[in-house]
Coordinates of C-alpha atoms and ligand atoms in Angstrom, one line a residue:
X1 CA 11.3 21.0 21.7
X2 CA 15.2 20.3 23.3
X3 CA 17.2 21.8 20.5
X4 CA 20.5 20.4 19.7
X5 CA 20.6 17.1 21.4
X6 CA 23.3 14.8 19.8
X7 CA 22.1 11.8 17.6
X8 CA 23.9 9.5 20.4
X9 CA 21.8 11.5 22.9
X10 CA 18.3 11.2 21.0
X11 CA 18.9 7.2 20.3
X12 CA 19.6 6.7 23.9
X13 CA 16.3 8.7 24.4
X14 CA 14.4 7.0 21.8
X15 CA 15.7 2.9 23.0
X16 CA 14.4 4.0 26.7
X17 CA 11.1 5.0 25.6
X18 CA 10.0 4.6 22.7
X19 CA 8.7 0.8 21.3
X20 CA 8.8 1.3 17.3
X21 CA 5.9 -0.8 15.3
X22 CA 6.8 -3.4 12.9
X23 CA 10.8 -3.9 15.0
X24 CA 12.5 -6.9 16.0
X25 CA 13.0 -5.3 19.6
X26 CA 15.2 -7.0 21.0
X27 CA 17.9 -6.9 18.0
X28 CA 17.4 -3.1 17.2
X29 CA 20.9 -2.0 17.8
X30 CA 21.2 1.9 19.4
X31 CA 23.3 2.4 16.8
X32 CA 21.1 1.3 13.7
X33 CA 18.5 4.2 14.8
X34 CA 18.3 6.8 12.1
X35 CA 17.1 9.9 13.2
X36 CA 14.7 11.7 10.0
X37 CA 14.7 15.1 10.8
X38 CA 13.9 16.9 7.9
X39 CA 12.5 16.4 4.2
X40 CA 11.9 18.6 0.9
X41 CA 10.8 16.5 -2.5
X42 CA 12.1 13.3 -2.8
X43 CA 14.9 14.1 -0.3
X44 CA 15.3 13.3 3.9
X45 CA 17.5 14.4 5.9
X46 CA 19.0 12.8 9.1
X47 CA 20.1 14.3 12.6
X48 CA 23.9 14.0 11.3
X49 CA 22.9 16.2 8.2
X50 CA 23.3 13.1 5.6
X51 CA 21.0 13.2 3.0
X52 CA 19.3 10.1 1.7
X53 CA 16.9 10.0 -0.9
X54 CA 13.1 8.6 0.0
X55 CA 12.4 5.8 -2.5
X56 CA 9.2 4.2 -0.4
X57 CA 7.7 7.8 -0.1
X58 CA 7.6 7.4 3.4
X59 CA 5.7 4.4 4.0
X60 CA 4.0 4.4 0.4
X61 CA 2.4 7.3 1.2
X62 CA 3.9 10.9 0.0
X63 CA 2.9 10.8 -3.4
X64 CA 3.5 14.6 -3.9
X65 CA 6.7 15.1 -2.3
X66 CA 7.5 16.3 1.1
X67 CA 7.8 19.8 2.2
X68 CA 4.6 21.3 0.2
X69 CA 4.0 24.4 1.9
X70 CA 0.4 24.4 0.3
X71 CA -0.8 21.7 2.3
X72 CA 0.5 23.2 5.8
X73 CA -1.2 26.5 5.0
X74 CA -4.7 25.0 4.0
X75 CA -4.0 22.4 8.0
X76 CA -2.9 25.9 9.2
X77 CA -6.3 28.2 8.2
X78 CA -8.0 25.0 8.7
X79 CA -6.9 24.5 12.6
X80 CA -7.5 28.2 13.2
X81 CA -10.9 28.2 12.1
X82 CA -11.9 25.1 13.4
X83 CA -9.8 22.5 14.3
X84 CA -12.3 19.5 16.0
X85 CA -16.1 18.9 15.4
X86 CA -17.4 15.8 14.9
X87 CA -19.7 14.1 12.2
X88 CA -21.7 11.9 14.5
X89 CA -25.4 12.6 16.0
X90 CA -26.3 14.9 12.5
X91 CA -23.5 17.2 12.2
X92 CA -20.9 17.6 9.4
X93 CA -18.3 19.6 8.9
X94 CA -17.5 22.0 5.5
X95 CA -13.8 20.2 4.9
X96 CA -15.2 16.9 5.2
X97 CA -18.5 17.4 2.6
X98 CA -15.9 19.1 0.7
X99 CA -13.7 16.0 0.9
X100 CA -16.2 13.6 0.0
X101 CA -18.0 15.5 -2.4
X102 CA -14.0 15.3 -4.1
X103 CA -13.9 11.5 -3.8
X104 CA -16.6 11.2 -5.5
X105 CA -15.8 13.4 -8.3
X106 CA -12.4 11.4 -8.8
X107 CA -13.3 7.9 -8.0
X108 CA -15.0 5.5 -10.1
X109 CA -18.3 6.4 -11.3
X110 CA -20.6 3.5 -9.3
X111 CA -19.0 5.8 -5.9
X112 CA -20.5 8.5 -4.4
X113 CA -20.2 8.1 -0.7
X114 CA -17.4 8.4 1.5
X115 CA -16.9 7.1 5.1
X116 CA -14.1 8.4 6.3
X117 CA -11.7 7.1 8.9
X118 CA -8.0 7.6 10.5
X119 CA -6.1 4.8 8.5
X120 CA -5.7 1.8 6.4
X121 CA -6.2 -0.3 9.0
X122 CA -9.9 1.3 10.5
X123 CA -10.6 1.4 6.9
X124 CA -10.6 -2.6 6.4
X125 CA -12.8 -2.3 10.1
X126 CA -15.5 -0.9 8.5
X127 CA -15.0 -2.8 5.4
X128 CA -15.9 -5.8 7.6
X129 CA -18.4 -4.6 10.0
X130 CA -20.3 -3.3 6.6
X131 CA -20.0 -6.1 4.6
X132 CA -21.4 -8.5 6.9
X133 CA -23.8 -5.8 8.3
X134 CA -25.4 -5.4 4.3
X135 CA -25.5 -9.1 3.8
X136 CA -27.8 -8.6 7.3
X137 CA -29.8 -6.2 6.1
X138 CA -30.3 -8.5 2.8
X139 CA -31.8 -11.1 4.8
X140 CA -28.9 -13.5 4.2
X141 CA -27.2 -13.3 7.2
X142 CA -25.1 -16.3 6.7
X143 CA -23.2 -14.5 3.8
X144 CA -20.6 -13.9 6.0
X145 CA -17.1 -15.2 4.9
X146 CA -14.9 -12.7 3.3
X147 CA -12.2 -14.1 1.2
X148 CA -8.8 -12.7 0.8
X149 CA -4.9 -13.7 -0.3
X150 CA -2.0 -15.0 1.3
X151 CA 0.5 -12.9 1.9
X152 CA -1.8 -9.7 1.5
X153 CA -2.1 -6.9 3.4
X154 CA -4.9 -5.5 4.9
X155 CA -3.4 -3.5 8.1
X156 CA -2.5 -4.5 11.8
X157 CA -5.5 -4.0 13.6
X158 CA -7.4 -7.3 14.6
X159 CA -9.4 -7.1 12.0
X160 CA -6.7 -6.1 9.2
X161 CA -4.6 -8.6 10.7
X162 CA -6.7 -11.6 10.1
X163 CA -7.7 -9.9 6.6
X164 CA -4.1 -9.8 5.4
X165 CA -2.4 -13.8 4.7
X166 CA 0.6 -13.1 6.8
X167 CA 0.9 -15.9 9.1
X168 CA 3.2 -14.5 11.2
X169 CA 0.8 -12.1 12.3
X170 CA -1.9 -14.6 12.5
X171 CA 0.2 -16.2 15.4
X172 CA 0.3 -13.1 17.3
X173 CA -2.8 -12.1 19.1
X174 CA -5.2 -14.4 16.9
X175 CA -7.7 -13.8 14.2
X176 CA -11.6 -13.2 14.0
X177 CA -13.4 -15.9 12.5
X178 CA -14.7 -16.5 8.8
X179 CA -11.8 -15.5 7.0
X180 CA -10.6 -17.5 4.4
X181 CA -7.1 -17.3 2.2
X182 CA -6.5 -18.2 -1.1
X183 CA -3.2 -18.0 -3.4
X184 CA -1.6 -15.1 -4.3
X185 CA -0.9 -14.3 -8.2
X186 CA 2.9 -14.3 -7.7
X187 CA 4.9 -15.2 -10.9
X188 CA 8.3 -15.5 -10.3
X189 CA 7.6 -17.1 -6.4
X190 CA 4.9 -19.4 -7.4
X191 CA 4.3 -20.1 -11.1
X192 CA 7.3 -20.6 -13.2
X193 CA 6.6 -23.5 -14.7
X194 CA 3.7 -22.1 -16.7
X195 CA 3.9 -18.9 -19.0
X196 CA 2.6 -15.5 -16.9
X197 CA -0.3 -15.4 -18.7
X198 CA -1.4 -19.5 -17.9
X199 CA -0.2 -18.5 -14.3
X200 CA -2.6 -15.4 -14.0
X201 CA -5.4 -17.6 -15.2
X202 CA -4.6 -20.3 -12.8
X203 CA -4.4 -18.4 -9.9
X204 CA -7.8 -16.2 -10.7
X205 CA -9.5 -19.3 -10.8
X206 CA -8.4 -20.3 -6.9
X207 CA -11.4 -17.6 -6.2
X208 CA -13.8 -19.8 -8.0
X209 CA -12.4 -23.1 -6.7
X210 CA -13.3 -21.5 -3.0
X211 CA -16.6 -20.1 -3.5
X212 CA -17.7 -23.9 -5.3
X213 CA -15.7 -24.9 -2.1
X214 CA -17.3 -23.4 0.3
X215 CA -20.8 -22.0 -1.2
X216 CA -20.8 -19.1 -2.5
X217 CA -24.4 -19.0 -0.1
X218 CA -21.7 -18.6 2.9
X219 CA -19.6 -15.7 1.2
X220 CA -19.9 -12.0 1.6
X221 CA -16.9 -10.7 0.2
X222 CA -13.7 -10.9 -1.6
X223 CA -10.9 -8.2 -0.9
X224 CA -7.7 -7.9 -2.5
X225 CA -4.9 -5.2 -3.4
X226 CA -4.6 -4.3 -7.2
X227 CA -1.0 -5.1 -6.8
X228 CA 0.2 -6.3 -3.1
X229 CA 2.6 -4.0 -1.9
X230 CA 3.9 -5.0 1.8
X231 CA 3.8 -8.6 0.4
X232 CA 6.8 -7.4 -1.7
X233 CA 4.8 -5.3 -4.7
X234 CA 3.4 -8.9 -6.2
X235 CA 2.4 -7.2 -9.7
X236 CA -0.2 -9.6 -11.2
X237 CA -0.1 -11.6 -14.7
X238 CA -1.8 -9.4 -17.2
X239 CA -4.5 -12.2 -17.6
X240 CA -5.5 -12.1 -13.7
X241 CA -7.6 -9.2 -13.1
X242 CA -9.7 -9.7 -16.1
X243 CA -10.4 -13.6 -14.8
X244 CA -11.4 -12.1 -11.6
X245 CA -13.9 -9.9 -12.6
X246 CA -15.7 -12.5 -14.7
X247 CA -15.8 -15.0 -11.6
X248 CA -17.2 -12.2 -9.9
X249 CA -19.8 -11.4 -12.3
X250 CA -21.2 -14.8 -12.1
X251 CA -21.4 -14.8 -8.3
X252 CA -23.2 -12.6 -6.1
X253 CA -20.3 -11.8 -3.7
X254 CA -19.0 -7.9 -2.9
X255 CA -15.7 -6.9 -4.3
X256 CA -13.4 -4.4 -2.1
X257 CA -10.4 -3.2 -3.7
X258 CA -7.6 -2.1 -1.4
X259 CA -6.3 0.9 -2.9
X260 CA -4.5 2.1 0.7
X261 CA -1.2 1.6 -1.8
X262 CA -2.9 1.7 -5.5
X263 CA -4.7 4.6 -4.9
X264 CA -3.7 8.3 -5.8
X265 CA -1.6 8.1 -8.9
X266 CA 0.9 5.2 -8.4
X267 CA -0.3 2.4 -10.9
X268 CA -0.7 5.5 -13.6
X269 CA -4.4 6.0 -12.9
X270 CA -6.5 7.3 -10.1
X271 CA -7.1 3.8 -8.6
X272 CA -5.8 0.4 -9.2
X273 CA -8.8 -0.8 -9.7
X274 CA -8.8 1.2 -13.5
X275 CA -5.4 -0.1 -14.2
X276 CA -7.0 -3.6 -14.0
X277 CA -9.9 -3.2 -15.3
X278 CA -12.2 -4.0 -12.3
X279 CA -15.3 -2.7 -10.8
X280 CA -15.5 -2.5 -7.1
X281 CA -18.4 -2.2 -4.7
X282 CA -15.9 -1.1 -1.5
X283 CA -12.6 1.1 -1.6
X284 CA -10.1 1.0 0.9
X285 CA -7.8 4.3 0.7
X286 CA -5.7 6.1 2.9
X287 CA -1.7 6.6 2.8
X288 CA -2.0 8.9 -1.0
X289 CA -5.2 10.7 0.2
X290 CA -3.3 13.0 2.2
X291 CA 0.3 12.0 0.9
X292 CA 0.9 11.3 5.0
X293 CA 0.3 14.7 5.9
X294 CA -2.2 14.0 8.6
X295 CA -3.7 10.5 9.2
X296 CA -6.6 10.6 7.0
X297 CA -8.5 6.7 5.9
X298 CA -11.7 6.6 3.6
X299 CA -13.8 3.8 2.4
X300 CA -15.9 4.4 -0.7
X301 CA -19.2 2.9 -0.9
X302 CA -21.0 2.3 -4.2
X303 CA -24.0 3.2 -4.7
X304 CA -25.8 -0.2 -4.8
X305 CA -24.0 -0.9 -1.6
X306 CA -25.6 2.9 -0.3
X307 CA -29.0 2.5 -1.3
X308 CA -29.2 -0.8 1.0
X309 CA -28.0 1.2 3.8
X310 CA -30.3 3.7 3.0
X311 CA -33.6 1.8 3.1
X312 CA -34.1 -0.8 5.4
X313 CA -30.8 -0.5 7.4
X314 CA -31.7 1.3 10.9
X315 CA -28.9 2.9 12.5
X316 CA -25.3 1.5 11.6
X317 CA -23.7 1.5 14.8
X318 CA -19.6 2.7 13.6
X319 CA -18.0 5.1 13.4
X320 CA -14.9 7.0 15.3
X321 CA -14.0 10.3 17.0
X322 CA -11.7 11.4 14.0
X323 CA -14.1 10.3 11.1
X324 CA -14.0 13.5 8.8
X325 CA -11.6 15.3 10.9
X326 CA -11.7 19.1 9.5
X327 CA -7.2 19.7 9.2
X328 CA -7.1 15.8 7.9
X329 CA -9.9 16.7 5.5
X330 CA -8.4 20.5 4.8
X331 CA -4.6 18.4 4.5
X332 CA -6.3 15.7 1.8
X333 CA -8.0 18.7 -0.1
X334 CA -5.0 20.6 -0.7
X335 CA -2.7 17.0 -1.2
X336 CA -5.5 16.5 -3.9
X337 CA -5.6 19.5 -5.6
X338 CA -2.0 19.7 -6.1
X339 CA -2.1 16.3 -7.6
X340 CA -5.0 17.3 -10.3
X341 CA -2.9 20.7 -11.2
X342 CA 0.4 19.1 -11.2
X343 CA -1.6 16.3 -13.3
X344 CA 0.8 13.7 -11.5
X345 CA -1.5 11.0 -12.5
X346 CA -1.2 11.7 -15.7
X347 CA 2.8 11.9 -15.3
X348 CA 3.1 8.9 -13.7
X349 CA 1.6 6.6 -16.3
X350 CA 2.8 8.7 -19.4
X351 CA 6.2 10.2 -18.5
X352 CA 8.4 9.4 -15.2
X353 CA 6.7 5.9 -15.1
X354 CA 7.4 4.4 -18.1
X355 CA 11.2 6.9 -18.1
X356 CA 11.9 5.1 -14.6
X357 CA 10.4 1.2 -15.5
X358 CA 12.8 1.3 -18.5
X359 CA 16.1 2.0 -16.2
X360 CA 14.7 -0.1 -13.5
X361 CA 13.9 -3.2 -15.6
X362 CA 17.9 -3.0 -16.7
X363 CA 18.1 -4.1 -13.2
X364 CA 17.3 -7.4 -13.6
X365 CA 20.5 -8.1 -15.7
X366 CA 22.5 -8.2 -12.3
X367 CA 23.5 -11.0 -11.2
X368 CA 21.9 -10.6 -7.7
X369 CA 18.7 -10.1 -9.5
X370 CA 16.4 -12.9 -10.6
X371 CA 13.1 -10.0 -11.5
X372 CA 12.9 -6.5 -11.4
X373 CA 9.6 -5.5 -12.3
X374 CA 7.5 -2.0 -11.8
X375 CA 3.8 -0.8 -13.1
X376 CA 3.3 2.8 -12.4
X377 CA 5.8 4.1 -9.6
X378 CA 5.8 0.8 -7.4
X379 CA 8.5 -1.9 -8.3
X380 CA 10.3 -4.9 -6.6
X381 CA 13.6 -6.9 -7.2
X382 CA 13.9 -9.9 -6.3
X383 CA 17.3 -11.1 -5.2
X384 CA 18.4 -14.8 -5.8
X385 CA 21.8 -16.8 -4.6
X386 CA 22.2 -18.3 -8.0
X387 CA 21.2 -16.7 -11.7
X388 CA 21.2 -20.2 -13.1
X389 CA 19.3 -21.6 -11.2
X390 CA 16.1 -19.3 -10.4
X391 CA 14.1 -21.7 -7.9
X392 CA 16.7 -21.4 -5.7
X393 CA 16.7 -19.4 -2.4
X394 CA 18.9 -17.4 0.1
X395 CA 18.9 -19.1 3.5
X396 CA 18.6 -17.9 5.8
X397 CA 15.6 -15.9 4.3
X398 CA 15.7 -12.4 5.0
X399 CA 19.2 -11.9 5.5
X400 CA 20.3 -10.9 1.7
X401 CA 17.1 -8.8 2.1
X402 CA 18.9 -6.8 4.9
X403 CA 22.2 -6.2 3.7
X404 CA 20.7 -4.9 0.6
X405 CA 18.6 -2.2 2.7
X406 CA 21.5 -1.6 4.6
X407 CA 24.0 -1.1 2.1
X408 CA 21.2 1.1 0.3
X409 CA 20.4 3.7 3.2
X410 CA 24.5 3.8 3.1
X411 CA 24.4 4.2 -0.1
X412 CA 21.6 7.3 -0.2
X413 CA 18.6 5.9 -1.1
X414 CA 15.8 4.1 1.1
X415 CA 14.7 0.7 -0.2
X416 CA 12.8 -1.5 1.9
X417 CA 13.3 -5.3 2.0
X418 CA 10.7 -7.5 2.3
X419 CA 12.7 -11.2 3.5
X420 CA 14.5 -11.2 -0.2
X421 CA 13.0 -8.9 -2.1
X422 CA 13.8 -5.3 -2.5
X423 CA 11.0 -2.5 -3.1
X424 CA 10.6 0.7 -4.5
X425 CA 7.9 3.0 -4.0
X426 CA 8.8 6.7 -4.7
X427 CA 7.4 10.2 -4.9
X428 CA 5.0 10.8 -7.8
X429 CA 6.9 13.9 -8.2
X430 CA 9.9 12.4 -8.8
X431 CA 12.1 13.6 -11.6
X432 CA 14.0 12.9 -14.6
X433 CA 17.6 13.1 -12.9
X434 CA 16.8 11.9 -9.2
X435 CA 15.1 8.5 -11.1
X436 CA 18.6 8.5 -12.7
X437 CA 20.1 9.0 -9.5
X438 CA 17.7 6.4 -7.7
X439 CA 18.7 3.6 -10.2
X440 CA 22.6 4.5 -9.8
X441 CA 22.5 4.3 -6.2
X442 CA 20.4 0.7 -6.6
X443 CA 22.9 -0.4 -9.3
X444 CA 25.8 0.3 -6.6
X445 CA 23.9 -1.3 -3.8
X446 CA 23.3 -4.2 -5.8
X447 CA 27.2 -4.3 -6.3
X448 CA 28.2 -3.8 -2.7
X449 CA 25.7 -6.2 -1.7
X450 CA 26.4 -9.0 -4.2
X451 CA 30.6 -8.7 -3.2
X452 CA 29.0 -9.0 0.2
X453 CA 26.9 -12.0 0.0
X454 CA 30.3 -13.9 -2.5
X455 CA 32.6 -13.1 0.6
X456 CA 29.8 -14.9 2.7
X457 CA 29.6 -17.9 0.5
X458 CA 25.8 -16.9 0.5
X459 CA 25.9 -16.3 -3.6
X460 CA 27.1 -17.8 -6.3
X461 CA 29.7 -16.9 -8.7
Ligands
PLP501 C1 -0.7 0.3 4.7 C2 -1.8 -0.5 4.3 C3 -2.9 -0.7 5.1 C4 -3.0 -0.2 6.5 O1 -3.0 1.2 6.5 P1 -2.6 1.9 7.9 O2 -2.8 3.4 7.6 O3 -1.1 1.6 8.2 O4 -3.5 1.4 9.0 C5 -4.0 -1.4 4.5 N1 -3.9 -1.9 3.3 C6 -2.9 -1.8 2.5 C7 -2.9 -2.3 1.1 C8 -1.8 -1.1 3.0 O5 -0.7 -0.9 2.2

């Protein structure tokens, strides 16, 4: 590697060559590039030695803290012993048997099998391609819409694109066909004028309003996160989840919970899906399963899914170079057994959860704030121009959003904005005094930002 290049030096490098995902490319300032060169717990470092603490866990993904030399020493042996075979054509690998025999130990008892993938986003491939391909194999072939939520999201692929309801992304390369949206369970956004609880019910019953819509005869699936996260950590009415799984009792449609963001600890138990109380036949996971280590995706399959593919099926034609990779499997191993010793599942919904919810929730009495709410380790905030008058918004949208974040990284702690709405997301490992420290550094941003946005004439008061 070049040693000791200056951070002007390695942003000049990185805006000649490198084209970052997810970026407005033609406003991202040379300047504005942060260079992450280092990380230990819940705490980064940048190329001018400021440190900042990680409050999305990388992209919702370190759940046990960076810097765990136990996971680079089981990659390490790993890679020297074997680094690459594949799984296709009847071979198999020890980390990846190991792996899924792990899954199934820790998941839901209806799983057993694991498919295993690179990422999120392949994950909700297979999801697809299988779904359809067991309605096939079930001689009902026209069982083939899968049903999802706006603003969900699925990953960037095609596939995950037109899965997920972001419409901006729908306009940008397209969707494939037989996808079909329906609301989102989103409180304070969308349902004020009834009581949360009225709301939940409501907006469960938009899956049963589609499937009389459109015949239930024409639907294969319904996929949803527990909570949404990218969509700005939409955390459903207690009353939702429960209405959902009785409309999918009555119906014979599959059920596949996203857990790319739910999974591994951050709602308080293993998977979302047993925070809500729902009962899955597909999993999506990635991100948590190795904590980001290595790029690791798995989909769960349940066992009455499994048996199908086991009879009748012939040959499933899917899969991809890296499924089961040995160091990804080795990396999710070791990322999973320090989360059963450390018992950070546990932790999260007995101990720092509910310590950091508390502190968090206080949040909402700022004037900026119009809800703060968490579940777990994952919380949002919304920001609103005017306290008194919750309904209305900050225009142009986004831009409170981005001073916020920006005032935050300033500030020491990375919180991501989605348009208006701040989110939170950190390290299961997180402790006592740094969620102290998380909330004081919010606290501040929120103050910097709101003197911000009065100067601006953009808030009230
Ligand atoms: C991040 C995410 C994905 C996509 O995962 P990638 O690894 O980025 O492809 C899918 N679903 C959900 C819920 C996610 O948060």
């Amino acid at each position: 590697m070049n040693v000791n290049l200056s951070t002007h030096d390695l942003r000049l490098k990185d805006a000649a060559h490198h084209f970052h995902p997810f970026t407005d490319h033609g406003s991202l300032g040379l300047d504005e590039r942060r260079v992450v060169t280092r990380a230990d717990g819940v705490w980064l470092w940048d190329s001018d030695g400021n440190r900042i603490m990680d409050g999305m866990a990388g992209l919702w993904c370190v759940n046990v803290g960076h810097g765990r030399q136990e996971i680079v020493d089981a990659v390490r042996a790993q890679m020297s012993e074997l680094s690459y075979y594949n799984t296709f054509f009847k071979t198999t690998t020890e980390p990846a048997i190991h792996l899924a025999e792990k899954l199934a130990e820790i998941t839901p008892p209806q799983f057993n099998m694991a498919f295993f993938g690179g990422s999120g986003s392949d994950g909700n491939d297979t999801v697809v391609r299988m779904v359809r391909t067991y309605w096939q194999i079930m001689g009902k072939p026209e069982k083939k819409i899968i049903l999802s939520r706006v603003n969900a999201y699925h990953g960037s692929t095609v596939a995950g694109a037109a899965l997920g309801g972001m419409a901006g992304m729908h306009g940008q390369g397209g969707v494939i066909g037989d996808i079909q949206h329906i609301m989102q369970p989103y409180w304070f956004g969308e349902g004020r004028d009834m009581s949360q609880d009225e709301f939940g019910i409501h907006a469960a019953r938009a899956l049963e309003r589609k499937l009389d819509e459109i015949g239930e005869e024409n639907v294969a699936a319904f996929i949803a996160e527990p909570i949404q996260g990218a969509g700005g950590v939409i955390i459903p009415p207690e009353t939702y989840w429960p209405e959902v799984q009785r409309i999918l009792d009555e119906r014979d449609i599959l059920f596949i919970s996203d857990e790319v963001i739910c999974g591994f600890g951050r709602t308080g138990s293993w998977f979302g899906c047993e925070t809500y109380g729902t009962r899955p036949d597909m999993m999506t996971m990635a991100k948590g399963l190795s904590s980001g280590y290595l790029p690791i995706g798995a989909v769960m399959i349940s066992d009455k899914m499994a048996e199908v593919f086991h009879g009748k099926g012939g040959e499933f034609f899917h899969g991809y170079t890296y499924s089961g990779h040995p160091a990804c499997c080795a990396a999710a191993l070791a990322n999973l057994e320090i989360m059963q010793r450390e018992k950070l599942v546990e932790r999260t919904a007995n101990d720092i959860g509910p310590y950091l919810q508390e502190r968090w929730k206080k949040l909402g009495e700022h004037p900026l704030v119009g809800e703060a709410r968490m579940k777990g380790l994952v919380g949002a905030l919304d920001l609103v121009p005017d306290k008194n008058d919750l309904s209305k918004r900050f225009s142009p949208e986004g831009a409170a959003g981005n001073l916020t974040r920006d005032h935050s990284f300033n500030n020491g702690l990375v919180m991501r904005a989605v348009r208006d709405r701040m989110i939170i997301c950190p390290p299961l490992t997180l402790s006592h005094e740094e969620a102290d420290e998380l909330v004081r550094i919010a606290s501040k941003t929120l103050d910097d930002a709101y003197a911000d946005l009065k100067r601006q004439g953009m808030a009230a008061g």
